[in-house]
XYZ file of C-alpha atoms in Angstrom:
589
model
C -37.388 12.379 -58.659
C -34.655 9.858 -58.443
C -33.338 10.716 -62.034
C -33.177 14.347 -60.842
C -30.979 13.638 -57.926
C -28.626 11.887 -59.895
C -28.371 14.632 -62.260
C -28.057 16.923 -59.355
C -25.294 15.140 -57.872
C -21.523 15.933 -59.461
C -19.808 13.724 -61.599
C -17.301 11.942 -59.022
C -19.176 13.241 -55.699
C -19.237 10.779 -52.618
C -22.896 9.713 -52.482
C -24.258 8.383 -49.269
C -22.875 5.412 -47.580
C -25.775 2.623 -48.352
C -25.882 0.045 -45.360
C -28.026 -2.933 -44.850
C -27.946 -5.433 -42.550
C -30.054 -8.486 -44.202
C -31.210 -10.103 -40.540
C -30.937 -9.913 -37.026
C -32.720 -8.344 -34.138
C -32.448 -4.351 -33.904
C -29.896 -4.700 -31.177
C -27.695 -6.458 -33.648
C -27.972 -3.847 -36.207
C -27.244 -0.879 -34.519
C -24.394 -2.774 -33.310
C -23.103 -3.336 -36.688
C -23.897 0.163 -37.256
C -21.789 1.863 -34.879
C -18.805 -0.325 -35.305
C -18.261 0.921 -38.796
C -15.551 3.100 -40.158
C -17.101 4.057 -43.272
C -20.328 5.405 -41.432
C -18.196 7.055 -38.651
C -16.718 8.591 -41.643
C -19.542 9.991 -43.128
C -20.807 11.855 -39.874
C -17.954 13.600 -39.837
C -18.479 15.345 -43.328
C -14.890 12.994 -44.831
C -15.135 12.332 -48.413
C -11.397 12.354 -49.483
C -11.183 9.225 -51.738
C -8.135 8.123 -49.692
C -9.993 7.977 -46.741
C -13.289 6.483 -48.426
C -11.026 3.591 -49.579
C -8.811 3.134 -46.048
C -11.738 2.804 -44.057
C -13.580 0.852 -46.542
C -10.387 -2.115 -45.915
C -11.288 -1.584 -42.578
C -14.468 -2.363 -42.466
C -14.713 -5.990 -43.055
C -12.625 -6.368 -39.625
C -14.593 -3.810 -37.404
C -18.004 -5.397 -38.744
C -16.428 -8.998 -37.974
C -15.478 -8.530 -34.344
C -18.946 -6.703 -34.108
C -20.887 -9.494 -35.117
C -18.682 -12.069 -33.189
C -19.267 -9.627 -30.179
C -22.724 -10.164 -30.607
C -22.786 -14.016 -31.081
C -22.339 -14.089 -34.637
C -19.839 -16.553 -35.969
C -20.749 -16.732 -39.435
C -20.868 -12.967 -41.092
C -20.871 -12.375 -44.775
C -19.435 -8.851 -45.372
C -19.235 -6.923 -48.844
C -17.970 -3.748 -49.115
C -18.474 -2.661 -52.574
C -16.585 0.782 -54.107
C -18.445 1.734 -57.305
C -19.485 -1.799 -57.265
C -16.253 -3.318 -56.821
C -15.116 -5.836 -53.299
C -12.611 -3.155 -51.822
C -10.710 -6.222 -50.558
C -9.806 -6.824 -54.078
C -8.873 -3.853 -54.830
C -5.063 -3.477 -54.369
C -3.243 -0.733 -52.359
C -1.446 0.777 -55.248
C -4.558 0.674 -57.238
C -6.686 2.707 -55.265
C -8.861 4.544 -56.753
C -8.502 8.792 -57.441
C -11.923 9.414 -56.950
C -14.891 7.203 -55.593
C -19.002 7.693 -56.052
C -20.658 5.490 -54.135
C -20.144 2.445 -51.306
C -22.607 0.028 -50.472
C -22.090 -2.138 -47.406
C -24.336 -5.286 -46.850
C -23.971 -7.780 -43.785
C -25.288 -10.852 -43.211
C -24.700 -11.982 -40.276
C -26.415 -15.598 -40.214
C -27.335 -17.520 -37.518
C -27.017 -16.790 -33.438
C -24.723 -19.366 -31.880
C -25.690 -20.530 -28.340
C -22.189 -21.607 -26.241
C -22.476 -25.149 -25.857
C -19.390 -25.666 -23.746
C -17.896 -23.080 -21.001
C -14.618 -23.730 -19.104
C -12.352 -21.500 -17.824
C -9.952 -23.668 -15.173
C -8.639 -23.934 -13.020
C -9.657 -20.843 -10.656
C -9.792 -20.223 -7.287
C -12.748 -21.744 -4.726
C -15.715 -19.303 -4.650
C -14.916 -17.365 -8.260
C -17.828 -16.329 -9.908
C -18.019 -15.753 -13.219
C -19.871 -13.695 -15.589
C -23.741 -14.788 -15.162
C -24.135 -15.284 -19.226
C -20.992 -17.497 -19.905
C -22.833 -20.793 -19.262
C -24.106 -23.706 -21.983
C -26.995 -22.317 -23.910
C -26.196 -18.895 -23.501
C -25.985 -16.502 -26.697
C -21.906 -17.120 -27.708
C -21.051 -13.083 -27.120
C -17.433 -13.086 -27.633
C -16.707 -10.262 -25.263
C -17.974 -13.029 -22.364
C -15.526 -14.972 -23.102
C -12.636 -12.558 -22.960
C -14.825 -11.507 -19.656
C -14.419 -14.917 -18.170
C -10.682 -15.301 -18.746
C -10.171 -12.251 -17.473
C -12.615 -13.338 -14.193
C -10.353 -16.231 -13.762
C -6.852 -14.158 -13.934
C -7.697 -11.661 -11.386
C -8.897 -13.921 -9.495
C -5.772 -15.814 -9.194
C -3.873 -12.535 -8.550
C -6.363 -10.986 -5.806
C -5.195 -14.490 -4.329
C -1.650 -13.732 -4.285
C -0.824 -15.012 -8.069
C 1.056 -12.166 -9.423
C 1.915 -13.876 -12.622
C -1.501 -15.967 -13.239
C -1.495 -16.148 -17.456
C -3.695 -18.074 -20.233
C -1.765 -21.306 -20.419
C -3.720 -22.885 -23.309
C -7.076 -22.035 -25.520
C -9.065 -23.699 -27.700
C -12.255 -22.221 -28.680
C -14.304 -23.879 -31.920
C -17.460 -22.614 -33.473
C -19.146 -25.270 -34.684
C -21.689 -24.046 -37.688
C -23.248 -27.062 -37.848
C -24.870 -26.962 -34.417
C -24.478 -22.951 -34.649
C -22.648 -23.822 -30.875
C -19.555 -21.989 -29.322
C -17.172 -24.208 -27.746
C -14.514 -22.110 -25.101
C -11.970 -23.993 -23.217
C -9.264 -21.703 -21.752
C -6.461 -23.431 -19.689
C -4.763 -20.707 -16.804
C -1.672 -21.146 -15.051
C -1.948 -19.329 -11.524
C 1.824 -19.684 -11.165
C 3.012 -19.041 -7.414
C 1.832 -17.259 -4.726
C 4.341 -14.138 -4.419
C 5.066 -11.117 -1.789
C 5.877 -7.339 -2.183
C 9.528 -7.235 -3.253
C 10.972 -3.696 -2.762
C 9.959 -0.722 -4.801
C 12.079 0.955 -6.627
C 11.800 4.826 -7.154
C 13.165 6.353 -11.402
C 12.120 9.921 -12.141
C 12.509 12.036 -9.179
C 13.712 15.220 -9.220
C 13.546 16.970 -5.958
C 11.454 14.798 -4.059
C 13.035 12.695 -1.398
C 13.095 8.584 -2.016
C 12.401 7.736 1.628
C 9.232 10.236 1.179
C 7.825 8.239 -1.838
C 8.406 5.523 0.014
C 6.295 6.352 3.404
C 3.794 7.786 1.000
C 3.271 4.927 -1.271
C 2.910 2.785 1.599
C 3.634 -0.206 -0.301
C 3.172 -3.322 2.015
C 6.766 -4.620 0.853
C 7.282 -8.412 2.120
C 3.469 -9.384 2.437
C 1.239 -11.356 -0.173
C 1.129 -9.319 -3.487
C -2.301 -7.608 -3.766
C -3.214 -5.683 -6.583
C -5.301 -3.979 -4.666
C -2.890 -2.385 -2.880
C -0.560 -1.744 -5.226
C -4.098 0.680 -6.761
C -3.696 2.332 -3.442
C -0.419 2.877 -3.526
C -0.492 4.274 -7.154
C -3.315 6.780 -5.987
C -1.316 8.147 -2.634
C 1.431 9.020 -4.945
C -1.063 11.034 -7.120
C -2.738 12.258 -4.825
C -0.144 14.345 -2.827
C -0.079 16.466 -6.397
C 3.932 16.474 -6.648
C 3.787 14.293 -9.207
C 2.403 14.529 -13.192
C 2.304 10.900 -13.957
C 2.753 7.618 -11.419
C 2.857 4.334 -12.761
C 3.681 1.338 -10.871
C 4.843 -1.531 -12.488
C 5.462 -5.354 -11.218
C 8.836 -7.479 -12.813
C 9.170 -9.350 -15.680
C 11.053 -11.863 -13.823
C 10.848 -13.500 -9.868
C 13.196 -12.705 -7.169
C 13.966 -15.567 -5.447
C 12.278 -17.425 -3.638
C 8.822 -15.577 -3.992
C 9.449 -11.987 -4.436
C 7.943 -9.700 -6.945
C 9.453 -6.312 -7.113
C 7.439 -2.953 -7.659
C 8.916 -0.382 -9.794
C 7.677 3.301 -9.853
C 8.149 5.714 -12.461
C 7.042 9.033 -11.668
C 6.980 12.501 -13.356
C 7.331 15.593 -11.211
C 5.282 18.884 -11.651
C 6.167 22.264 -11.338
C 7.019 23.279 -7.920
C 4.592 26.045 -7.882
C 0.685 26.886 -8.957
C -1.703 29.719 -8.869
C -5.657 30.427 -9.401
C -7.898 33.452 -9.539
C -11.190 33.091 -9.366
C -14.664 35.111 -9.511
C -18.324 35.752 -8.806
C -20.703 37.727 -9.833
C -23.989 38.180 -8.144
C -26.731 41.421 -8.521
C -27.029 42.515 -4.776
C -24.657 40.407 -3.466
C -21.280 42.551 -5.489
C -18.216 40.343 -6.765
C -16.499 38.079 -4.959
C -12.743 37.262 -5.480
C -10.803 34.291 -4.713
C -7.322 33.171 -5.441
C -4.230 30.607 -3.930
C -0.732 30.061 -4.599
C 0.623 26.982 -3.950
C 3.778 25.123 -3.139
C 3.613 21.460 -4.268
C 6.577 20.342 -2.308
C 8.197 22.561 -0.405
C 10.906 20.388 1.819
C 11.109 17.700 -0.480
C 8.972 15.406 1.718
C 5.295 16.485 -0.537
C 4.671 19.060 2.017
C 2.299 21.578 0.767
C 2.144 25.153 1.412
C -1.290 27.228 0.102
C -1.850 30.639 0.438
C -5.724 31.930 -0.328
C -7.475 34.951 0.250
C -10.654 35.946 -0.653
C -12.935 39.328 -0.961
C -16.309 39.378 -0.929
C -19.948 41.740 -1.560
C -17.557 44.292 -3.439
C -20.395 46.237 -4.209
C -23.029 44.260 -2.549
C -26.271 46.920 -1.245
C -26.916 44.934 1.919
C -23.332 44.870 3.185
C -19.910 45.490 3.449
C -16.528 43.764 1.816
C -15.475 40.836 3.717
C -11.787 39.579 3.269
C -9.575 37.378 4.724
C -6.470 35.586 4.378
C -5.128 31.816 5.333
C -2.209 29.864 5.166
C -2.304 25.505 5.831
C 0.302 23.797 5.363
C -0.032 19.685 4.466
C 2.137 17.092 5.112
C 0.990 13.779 3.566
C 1.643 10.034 5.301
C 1.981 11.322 8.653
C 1.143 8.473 11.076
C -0.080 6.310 7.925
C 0.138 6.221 4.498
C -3.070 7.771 3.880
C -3.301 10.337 6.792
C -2.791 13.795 6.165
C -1.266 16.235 8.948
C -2.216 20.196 8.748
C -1.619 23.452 10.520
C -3.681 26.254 9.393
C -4.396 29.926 10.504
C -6.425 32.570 8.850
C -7.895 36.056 9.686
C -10.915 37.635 8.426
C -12.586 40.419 8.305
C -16.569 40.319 8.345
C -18.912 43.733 7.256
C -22.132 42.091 7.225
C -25.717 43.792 7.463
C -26.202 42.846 11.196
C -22.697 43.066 12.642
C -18.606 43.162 11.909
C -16.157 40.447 13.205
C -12.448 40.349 12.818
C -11.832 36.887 13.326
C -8.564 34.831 13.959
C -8.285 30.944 13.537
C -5.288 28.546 14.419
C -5.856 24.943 13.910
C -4.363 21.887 13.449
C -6.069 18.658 11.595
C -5.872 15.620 10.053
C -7.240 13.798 7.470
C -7.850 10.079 6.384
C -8.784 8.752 3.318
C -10.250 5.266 3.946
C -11.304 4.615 0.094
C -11.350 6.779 -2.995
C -14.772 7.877 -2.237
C -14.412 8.212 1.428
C -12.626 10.390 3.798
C -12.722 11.579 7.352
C -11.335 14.519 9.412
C -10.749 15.807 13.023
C -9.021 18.502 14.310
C -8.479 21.045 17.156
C -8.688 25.069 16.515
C -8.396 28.169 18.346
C -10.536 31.242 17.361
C -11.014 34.388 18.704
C -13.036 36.941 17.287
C -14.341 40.472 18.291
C -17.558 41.261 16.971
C -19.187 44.714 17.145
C -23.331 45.173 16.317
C -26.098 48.228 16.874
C -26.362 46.929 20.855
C -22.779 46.431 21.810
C -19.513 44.925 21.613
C -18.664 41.285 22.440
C -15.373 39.042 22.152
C -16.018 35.405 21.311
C -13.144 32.689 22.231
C -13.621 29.375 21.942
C -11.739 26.056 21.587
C -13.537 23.420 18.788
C -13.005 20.132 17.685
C -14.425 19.582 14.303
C -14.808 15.946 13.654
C -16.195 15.577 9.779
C -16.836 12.970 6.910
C -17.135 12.970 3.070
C -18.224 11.172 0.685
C -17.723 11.927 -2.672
C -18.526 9.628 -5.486
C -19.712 12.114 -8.608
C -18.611 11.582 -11.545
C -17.411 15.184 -12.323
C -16.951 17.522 -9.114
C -17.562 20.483 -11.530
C -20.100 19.058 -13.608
C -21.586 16.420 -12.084
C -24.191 13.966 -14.029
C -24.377 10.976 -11.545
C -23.274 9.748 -7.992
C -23.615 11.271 -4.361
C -22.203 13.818 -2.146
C -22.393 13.616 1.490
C -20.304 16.315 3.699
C -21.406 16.292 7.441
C -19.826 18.012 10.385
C -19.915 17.344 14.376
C -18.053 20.969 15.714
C -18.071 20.632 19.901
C -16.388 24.018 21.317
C -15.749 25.007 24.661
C -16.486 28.836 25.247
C -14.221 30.965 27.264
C -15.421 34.414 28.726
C -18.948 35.647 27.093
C -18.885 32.670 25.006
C -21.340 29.209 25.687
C -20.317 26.049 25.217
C -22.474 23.986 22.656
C -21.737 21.908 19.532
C -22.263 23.355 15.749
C -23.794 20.475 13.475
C -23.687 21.085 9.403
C -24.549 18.446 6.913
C -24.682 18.814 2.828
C -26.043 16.192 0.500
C -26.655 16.114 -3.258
C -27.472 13.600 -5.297
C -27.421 13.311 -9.669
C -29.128 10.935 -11.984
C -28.827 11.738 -16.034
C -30.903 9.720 -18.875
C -30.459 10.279 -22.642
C -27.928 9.980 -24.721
C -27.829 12.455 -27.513
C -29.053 15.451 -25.300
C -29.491 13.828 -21.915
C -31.275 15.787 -19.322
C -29.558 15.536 -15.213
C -31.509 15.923 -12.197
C -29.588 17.546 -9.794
C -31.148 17.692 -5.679
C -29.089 19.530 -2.959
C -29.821 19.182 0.923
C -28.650 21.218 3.586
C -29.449 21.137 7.391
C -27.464 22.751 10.510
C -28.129 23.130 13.871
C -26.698 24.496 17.243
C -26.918 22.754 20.670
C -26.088 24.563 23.911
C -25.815 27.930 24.701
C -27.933 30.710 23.652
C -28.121 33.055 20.653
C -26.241 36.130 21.908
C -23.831 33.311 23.694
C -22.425 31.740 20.120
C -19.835 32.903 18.236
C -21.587 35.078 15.594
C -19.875 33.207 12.805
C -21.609 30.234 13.986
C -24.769 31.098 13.412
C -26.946 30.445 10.350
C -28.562 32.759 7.839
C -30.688 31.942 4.561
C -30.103 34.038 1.136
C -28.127 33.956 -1.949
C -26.177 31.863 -4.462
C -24.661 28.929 -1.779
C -28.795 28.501 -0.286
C -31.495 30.650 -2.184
C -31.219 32.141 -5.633
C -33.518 34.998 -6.122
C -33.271 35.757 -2.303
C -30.896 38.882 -1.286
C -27.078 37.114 0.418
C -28.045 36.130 3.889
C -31.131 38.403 3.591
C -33.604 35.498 6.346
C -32.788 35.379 9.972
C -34.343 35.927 13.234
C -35.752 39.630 12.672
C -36.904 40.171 16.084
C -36.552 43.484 17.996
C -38.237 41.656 21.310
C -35.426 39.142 21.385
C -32.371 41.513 20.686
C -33.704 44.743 19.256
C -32.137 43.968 15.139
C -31.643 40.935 13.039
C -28.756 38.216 13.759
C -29.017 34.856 12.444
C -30.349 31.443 13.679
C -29.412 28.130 15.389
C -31.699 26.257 13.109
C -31.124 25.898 9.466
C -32.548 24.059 6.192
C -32.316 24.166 2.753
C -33.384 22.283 -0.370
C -32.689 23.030 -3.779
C -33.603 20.978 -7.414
C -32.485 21.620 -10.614
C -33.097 20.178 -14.511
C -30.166 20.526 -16.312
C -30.422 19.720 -20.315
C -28.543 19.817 -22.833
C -29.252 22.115 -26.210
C -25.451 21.409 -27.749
C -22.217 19.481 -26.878
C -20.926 23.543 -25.164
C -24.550 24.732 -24.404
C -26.786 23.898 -21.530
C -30.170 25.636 -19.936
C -31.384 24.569 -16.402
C -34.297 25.033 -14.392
C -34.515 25.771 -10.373
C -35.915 26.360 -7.115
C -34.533 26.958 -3.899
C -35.618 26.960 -0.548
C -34.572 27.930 2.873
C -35.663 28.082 6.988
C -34.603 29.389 9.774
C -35.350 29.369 13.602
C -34.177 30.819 16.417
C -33.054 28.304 18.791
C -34.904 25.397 17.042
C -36.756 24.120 14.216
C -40.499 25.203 13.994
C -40.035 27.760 17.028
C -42.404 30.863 16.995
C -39.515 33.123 15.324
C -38.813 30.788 12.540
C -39.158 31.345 8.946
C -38.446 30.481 5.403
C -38.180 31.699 1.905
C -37.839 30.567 -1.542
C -36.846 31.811 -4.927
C -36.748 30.166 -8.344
C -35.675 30.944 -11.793
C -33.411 29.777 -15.120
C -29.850 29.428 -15.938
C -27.366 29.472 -18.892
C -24.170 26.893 -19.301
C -21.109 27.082 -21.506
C -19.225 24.358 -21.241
C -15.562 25.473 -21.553
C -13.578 22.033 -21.026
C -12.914 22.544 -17.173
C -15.759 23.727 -15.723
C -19.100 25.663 -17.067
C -19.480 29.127 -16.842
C -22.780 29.702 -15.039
C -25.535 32.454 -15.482
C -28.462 32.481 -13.290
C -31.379 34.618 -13.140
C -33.697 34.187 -10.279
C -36.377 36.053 -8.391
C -38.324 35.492 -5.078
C -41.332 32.983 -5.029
C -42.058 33.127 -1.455
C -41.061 34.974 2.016
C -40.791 38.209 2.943
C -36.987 39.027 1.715
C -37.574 39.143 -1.274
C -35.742 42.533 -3.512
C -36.287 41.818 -7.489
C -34.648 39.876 -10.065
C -31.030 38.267 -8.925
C -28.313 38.107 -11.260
C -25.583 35.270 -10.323
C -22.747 34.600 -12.461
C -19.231 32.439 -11.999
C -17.821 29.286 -13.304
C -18.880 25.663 -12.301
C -22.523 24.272 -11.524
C -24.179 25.951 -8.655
C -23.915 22.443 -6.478
């Protein structure tokens, strides 16, 4: 069998990469494995002799700082190249053509560290839990412990903290690692000012209010993150970087420098979804990044939705908010909005008007909070009558955000909740509208890993009476944003004793779970089920009720966002109208 291979294989043809690792644990060797070139190499189909014989150089390097990452101070590497050391073999004498390689490690003995100093460092540092005497020698812990030490120094105020001296010996007698690393804190320094290259039409004093760098208090590189991520986050700006001085301004002043990159002025975005019963649904914005030169942002959106949809008519509307960043502090956000609508649903139409202003505050990357005040006046017309709705609301709201990918997310939490007191005028009760939305991702695997993917939602009204709430307020149960397989808003209170037709609740739940796997790098399937309730005036109240619907789904992963196709039909209620068909780009939640 073997002699036929060899006469199968071409004179000159690449044969498989042959690696051994002579000892170790199977940690070690896997390792070993995917720090090399030449195997990296062969998974990607390469066989050009020129690139056999580059990486093959390579690899005594890569497969050094492996083992030495692992503890390893004493490797023995041979490459071979038709069975000669490719460390011998001289640049200008590579060879045309190459058959075979043969890699073989041995990697010798695990050294323990028998001395660990990193010094001096500031009272209370901790470092890394395995760089201690009789630990395995990983190198990567002792680049982790230097590092420890420096930031420590500069979270104290150290701007300039540096390795002063090092002196790290392996001793293969003992098979011991010795590291002793000398720092130099340097002195304690303050903001200096910051200094603005690279804009364009943006206004200095306005990168300055929105950086909010503390200038004159104890450097922080903490804060010099947060200023770094206001700048981004206003979107003006393509690239921010923020860099501290070579050199100290006397006597303890460390200036900031910050190069930014503007984008264009303006965007747009179209967007669509598809759904069976529910019609099409079109969305789209146009956006001014900066429109004063202070980061000021002006968005126009409009959407249309249930073109086509068999339960209702097309509902459209139109908005306009405009943003203006570092408005009391750096990191609150002042908006005016407005926006009519127009609502065709299967119970009742609305036009709707809305004037608000907000504002925003990020208190962490993950974290931010809202409150605002709005105006909204809307006159709604059903089977029974016609009824104007004006109320006064102040929405007081929190997220927190920390997935990994808001399109595609494989781990982290969601949390978006929502306290909205209003004050009726006329016809319309006074109450409060509550609305919280949690989701939560966990992914194992690594070649095709599988994500679980849960979604909560919960709302509820307080005060007032159903006929007495503004008919936007209320809560319904159906369709892609709640239940899949269900008709759009197709559960609600259907009770002719209470008001002769269907409108929707003041109680509301729904949970939905979903296994997401992957079949290829672009190709995904998922499983789901969704669930939703709702009651009239409370939860578990004699005209409550719920439904459910599960089914499967398709993903094509298309670099910013998957395109989604679900297919879903009712498992339980009584709502239920056949398969669904849902279609548009991103995961469902």
């Amino acid at each position: 069998m073997t002699a036929l291979a060899a006469l199968a294989t071409p004179a000159g043809a690449l044969e498989p990469v042959e690696f051994t690792v002579t000892s170790g644990p199977d940690g070690l060797k896997k390792d070993l494995r995917n720090a090399s070139a030449l195997l990296g190499l062969q998974s990607e189909g390469k066989t050009a002799a020129e690139d056999v014989f580059s990486a093959a150089r390579a690899e005594y390097g890569r497969l050094v700082s492996a083992a030495y990452a692992a503890g390893y101070y004493s490797p023995v590497v041979h490459v071979l190249i038709d069975g000669r050391e490719a460390a011998g073999i001289a640049p200008l004498d590579a060879p045309k053509a190459i058959g075979s390689v043969r890699v073989t490690i041995d990697p010798g003995p695990a050294f323990k560290f028998s001395e660990t100093r990193v010094a001096p460092v500031p009272a209370g540092t901790e470092m890394p839990e395995g760089f201690a005497p009789g630990k395995p020698a990983e190198s990567g812990l002792v680049q982790e412990a230097v590092q420890t030490g420096v930031d420590a120094w500069r979270d104290d105020g150290h701007a300039k903290a540096e390795v002063a001296s090092q002196d790290i010996v392996a001793d293969h007698r003992s098979n011991t690692l010795a590291a002793r690393v000398g720092l130099q804190p340097g002195p304690r320094l303050r903001f200096g000012k910051l200094k603005i290259e690279g804009e364009e039409r943006m206004r200095e004093r306005r990168i300055h209010k929105i950086a909010g760098l503390p200038e004159g208090e104890v450097f922080d590189p903490d804060a010099l993150k947060r200023s770094a991520e206001r700048l981004r986050r206003t979107g003006v700006f393509r690239s921010v970087t923020l860099t501290e001085d070579e050199t100290i301004t006397s006597p303890d002043f460390i200036g900031i420098t910050a190069t930014v990159v503007e984008e264009k002025r303006r965007r747009y975005s179209i967007g669509a979804e598809i759904a069976s019963l529910d019609g099409m649904s079109l969305t789209g914005y146009w956006l001014h990044r900066n429109l004063m030169g202070g980061g000021e942002r002006l968005k126009v959106e409009g959407e249309i939705d249930n073109i086509g949809a068999q339960n209702s008519g097309v509902d459209y509307g139109l908005g306009v908010t405009i943003d203006r960043p570092a408005t009391l502090t750096p990191d609150t956000t002042l908006s005016f909005s407005t926006k009519v609508a127009h609502l065709d649903e299967e119970d009742y139409t609305a036009d709707i008007g809305t004037l608000g202003i907000g504002f925003s505050q990020y208190f962490s990357e993950k974290l931010t909070g809202r409150v605002g005040l709005e105006f909204t006046y809307a006159k709604v017309d059903d089977i029974i009558a016609s009824y104007t709705y004006e109320h006064l609301a102040l929405p007081i709201g929190a997220t927190w955000d920390s997935r990994d990918n808001k399109m595609d997310a494989r781990e982290g939490y969601y949390l978006d909740a929502e306290l909205r007191p209003y004050l009726g005028f006329g016809i319309t009760d006074s109450g409060a509208r509550l609305k919280a939305d949690g989701r939560a991702y966990l992914t194992f695997g690594d070649k095709r890993p599988i994500t679980l993917a849960a979604r909560a939602q919960v709302g509820a009204i307080f005060g007032g009476d159903l006929l007495g709430t503004p008919r936007d307020y209320l809560f319904y149960s159906g369709g892609g944003g709640t239940v899949r397989g269900q008709p759009y808003q197709s559960l609600g209170i259907d009770s002719k004793a209470l008001y002769g037709e269907k409108i929707g609740g003041m109680a509301f739940a729904a949970l939905s779970a979903e296994v997401r796997a992957r079949v290829t790098d672009t190709i995904g399937i998922v499983g789901f089920a969704d669930a939703g309730y709702i009651g009239a005036t409370d939860f578990g109240d004699s005209y409550g009720d719920w439904h459910a619907g599960a089914g499967l789904g398709l993903r094509y992963n298309t670099g910013f966002g998957p395109i989604r196709l679900d297919v879903a039909a009712p498992v339980a209620g009584s709502t239920g109208d056949g398969v669904q068909i849902y279609v548009g780009i991103g995961q469902s939640f």
